[in-house]
PDB file of C-alpha atoms in Angstrom:
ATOM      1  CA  UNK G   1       0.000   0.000   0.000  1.00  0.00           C
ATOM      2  CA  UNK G   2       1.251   3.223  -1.304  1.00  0.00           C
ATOM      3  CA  UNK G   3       1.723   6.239   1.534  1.00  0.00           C
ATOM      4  CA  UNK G   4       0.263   9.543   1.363  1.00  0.00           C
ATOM      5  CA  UNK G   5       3.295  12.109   0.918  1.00  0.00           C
ATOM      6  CA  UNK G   6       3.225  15.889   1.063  1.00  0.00           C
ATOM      7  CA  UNK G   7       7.253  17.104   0.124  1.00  0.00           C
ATOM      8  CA  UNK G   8       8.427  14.244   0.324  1.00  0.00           C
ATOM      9  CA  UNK G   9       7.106  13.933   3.883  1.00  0.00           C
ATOM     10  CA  UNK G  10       5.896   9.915   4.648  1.00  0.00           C
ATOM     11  CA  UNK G  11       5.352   8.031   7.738  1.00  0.00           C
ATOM     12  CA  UNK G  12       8.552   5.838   6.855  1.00  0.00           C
ATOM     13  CA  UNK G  13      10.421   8.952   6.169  1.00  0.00           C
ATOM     14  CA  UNK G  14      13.558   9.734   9.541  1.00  0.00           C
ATOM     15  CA  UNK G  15      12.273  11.832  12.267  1.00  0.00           C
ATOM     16  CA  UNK G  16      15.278  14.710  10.678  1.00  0.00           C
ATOM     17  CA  UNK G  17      13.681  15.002   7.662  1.00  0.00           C
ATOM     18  CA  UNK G  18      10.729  15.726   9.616  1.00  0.00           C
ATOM     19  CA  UNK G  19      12.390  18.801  11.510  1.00  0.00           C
ATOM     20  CA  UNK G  20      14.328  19.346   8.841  1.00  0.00           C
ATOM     21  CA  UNK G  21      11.076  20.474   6.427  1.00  0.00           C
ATOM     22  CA  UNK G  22       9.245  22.233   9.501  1.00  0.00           C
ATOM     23  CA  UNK G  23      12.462  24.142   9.702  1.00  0.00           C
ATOM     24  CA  UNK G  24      12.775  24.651   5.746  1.00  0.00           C
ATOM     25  CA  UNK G  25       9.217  25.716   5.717  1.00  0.00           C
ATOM     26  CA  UNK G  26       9.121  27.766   9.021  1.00  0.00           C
ATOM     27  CA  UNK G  27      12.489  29.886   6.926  1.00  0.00           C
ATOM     28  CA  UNK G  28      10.088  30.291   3.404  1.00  0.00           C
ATOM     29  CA  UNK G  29       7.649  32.140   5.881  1.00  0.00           C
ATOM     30  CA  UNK G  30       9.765  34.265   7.846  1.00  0.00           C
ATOM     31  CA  UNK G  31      11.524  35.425   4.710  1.00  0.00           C
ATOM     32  CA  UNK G  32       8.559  36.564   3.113  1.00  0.00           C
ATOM     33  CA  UNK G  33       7.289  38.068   5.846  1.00  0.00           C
ATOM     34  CA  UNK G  34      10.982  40.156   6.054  1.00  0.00           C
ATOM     35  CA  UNK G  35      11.343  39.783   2.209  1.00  0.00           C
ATOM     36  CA  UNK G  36      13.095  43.254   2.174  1.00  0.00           C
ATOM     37  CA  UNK G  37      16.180  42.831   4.315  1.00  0.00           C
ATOM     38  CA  UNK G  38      17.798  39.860   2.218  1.00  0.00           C
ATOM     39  CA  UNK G  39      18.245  37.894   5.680  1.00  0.00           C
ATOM     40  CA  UNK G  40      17.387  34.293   5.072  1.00  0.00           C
ATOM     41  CA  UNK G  41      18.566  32.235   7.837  1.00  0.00           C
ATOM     42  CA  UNK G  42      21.572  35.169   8.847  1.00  0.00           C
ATOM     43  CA  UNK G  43      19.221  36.032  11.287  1.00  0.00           C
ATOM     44  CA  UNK G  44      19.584  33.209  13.716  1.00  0.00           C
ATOM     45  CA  UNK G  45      23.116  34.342  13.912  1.00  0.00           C
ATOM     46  CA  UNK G  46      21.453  37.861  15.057  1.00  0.00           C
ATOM     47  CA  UNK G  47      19.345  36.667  17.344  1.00  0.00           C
ATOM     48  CA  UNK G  48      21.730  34.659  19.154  1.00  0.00           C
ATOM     49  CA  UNK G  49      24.448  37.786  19.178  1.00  0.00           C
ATOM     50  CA  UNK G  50      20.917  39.506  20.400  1.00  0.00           C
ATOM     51  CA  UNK G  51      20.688  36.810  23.200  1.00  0.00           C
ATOM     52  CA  UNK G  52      24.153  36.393  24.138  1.00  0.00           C
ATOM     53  CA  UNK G  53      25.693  39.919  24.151  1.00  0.00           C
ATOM     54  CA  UNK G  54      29.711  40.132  24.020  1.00  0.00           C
ATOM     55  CA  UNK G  55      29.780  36.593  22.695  1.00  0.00           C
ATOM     56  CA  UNK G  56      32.690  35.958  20.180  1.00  0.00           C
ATOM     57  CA  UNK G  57      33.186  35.025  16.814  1.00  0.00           C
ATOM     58  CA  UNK G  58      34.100  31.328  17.675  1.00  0.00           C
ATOM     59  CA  UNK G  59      30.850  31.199  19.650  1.00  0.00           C
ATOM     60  CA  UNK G  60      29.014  31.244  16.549  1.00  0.00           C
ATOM     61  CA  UNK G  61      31.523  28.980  14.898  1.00  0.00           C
ATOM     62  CA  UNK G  62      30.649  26.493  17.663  1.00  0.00           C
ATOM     63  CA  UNK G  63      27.001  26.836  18.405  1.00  0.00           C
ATOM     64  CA  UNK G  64      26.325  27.064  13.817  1.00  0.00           C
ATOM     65  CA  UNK G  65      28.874  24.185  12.981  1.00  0.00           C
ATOM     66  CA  UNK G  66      30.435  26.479  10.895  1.00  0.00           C
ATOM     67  CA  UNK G  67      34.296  27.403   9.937  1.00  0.00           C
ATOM     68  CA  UNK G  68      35.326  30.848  11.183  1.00  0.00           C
ATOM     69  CA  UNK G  69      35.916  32.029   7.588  1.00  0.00           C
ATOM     70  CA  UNK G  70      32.189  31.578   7.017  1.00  0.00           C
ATOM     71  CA  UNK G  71      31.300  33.301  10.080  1.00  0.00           C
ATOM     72  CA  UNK G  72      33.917  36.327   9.522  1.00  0.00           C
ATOM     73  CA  UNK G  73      31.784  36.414   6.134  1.00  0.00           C
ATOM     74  CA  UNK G  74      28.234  36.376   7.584  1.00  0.00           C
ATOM     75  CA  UNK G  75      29.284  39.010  10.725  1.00  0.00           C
ATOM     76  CA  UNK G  76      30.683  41.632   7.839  1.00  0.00           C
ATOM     77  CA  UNK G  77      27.545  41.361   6.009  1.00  0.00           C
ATOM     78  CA  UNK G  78      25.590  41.683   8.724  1.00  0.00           C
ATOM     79  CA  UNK G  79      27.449  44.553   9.860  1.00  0.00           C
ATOM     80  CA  UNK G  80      27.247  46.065   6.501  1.00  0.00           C
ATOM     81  CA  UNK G  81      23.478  45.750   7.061  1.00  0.00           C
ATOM     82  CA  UNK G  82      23.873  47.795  10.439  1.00  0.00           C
ATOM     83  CA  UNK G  83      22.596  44.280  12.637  1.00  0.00           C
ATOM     84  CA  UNK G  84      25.557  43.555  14.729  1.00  0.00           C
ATOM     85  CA  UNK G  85      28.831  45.112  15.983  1.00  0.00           C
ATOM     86  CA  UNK G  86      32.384  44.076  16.470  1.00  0.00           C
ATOM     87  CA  UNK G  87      34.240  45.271  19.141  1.00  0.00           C
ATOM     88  CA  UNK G  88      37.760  44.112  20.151  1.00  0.00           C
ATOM     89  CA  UNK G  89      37.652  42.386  23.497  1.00  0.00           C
ATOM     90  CA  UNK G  90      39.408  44.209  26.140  1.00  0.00           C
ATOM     91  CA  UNK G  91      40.556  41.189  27.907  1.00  0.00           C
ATOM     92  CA  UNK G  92      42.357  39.826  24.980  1.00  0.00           C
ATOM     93  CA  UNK G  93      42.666  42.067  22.339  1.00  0.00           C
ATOM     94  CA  UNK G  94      42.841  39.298  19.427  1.00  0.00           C
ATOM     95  CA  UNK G  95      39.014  38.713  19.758  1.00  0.00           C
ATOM     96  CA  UNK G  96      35.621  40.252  19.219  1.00  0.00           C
ATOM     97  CA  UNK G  97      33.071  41.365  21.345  1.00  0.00           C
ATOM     98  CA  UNK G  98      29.338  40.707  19.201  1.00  0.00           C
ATOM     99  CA  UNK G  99      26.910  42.896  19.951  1.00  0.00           C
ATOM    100  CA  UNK G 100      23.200  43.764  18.039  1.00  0.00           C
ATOM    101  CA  UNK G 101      22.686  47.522  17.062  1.00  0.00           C
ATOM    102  CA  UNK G 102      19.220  49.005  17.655  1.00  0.00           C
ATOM    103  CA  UNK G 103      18.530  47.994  14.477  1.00  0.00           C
ATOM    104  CA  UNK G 104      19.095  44.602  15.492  1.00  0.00           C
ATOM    105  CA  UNK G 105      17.747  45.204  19.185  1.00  0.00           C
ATOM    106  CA  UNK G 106      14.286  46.172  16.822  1.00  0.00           C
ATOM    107  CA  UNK G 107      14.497  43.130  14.951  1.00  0.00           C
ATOM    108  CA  UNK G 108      14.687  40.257  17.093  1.00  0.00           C
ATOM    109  CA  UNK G 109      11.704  41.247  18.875  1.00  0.00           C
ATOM    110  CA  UNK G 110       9.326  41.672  15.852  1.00  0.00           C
ATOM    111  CA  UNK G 111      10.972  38.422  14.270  1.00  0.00           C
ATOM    112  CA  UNK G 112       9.648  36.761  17.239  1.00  0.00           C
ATOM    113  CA  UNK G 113       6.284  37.552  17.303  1.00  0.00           C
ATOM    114  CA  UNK G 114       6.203  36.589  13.730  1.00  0.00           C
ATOM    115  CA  UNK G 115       7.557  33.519  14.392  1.00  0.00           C
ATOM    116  CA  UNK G 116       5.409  32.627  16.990  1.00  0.00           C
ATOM    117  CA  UNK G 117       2.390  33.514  14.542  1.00  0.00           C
ATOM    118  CA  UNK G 118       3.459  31.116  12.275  1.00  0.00           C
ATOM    119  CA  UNK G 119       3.793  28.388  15.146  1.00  0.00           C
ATOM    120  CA  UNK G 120       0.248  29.200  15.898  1.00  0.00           C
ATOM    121  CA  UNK G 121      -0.728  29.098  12.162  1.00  0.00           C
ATOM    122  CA  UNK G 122       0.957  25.334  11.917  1.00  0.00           C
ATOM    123  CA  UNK G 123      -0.670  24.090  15.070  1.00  0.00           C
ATOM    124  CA  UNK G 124       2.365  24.352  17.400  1.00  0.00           C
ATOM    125  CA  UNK G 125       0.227  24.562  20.959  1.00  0.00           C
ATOM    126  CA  UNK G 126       0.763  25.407  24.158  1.00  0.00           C
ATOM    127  CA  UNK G 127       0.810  21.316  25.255  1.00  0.00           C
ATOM    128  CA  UNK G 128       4.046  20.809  22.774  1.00  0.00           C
ATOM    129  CA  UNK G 129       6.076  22.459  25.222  1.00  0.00           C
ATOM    130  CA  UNK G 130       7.656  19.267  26.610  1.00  0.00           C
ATOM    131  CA  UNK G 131       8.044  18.432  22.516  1.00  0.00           C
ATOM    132  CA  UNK G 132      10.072  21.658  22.317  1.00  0.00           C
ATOM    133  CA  UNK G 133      12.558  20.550  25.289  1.00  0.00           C
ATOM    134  CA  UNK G 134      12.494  17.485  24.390  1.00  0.00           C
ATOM    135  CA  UNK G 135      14.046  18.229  20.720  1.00  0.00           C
ATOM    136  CA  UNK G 136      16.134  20.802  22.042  1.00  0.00           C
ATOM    137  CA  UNK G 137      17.574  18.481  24.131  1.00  0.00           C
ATOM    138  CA  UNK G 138      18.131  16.136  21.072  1.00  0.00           C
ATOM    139  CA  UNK G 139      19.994  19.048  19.709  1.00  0.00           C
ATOM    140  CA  UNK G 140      21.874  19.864  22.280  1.00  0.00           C
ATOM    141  CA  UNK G 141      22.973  15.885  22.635  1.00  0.00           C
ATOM    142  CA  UNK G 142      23.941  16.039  19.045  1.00  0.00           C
ATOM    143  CA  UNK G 143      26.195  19.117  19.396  1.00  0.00           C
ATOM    144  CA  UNK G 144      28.079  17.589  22.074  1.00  0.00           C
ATOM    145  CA  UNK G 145      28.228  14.288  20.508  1.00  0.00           C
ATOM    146  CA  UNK G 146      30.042  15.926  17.486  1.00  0.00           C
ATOM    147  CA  UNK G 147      32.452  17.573  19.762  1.00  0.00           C
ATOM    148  CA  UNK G 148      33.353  14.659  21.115  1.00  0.00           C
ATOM    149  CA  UNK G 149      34.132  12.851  17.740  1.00  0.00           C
TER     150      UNK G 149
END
């Protein structure tokens, strides 16, 4: 018997494709609702600089999985875009400091609330808050697991 599918989406299909296309989908949204600053998914690295002010460049290169030449490349765009600041750390001068501007100190809020609209919108209730901590302990198991290796 054949499955229903919707994007590829079937009962069989691994429980990371499943995030993986609410997270793919949740991104279409939020960049058409903020189709005018040419963010995409940049902004997580905003709203984590937002959440975690003075945090450094290798912060972001381990919480994003990323190299530091890719993150040196996202921070001067999104400085260019007046988001974030650098400032050299005082305690050792051979690092950064990350801060949001008010521009980014404005954004993160309304990104939020738009967000949760859109969890609203896909049926994400108030009972799948021990869903939420549940994944984000997943994710927080896989990060370390890939430190480890």
């Amino acid at each position: 018997m054949e499955e229903e599918s919707f994007q590829g989406i079937m009962d069989r299909s691994p429980f990371i494709a499943w995030i993986h296309n609410i997270s793919l989908n949740q991104q279409k949204y939020m960049k058409s609702q903020f189709s005018e600053l040419d963010l995409g998914h940049d902004v997580r690295y905003i709203m984590y600089i937002y959440d975690n002010p003075s945090c450094s460049q290798e912060d972001l290169v381990s919480m994003f999985c990323q190299s530091k030449g890719n993150i040196a490349k996202i921070l001067k765009k999104l400085e260019d875009k007046g988001f974030v600041k650098r400032e050299i750390n005082p305690k050792n001068r051979r690092k950064y400091m990350l801060t949001t501007t008010e521009k980014g100190n404005e954004l993160v809020p309304e990104y939020r609330r738009i967000s949760k609209e859109w969890e609203i919108k896909v049926g994400i209730t108030q009972e799948d808050i021990e869903l939420k901590r549940r994944i984000r302990e997943i994710a927080i198991n896989g990060m370390k697991l890939t430190e480890e290796g």
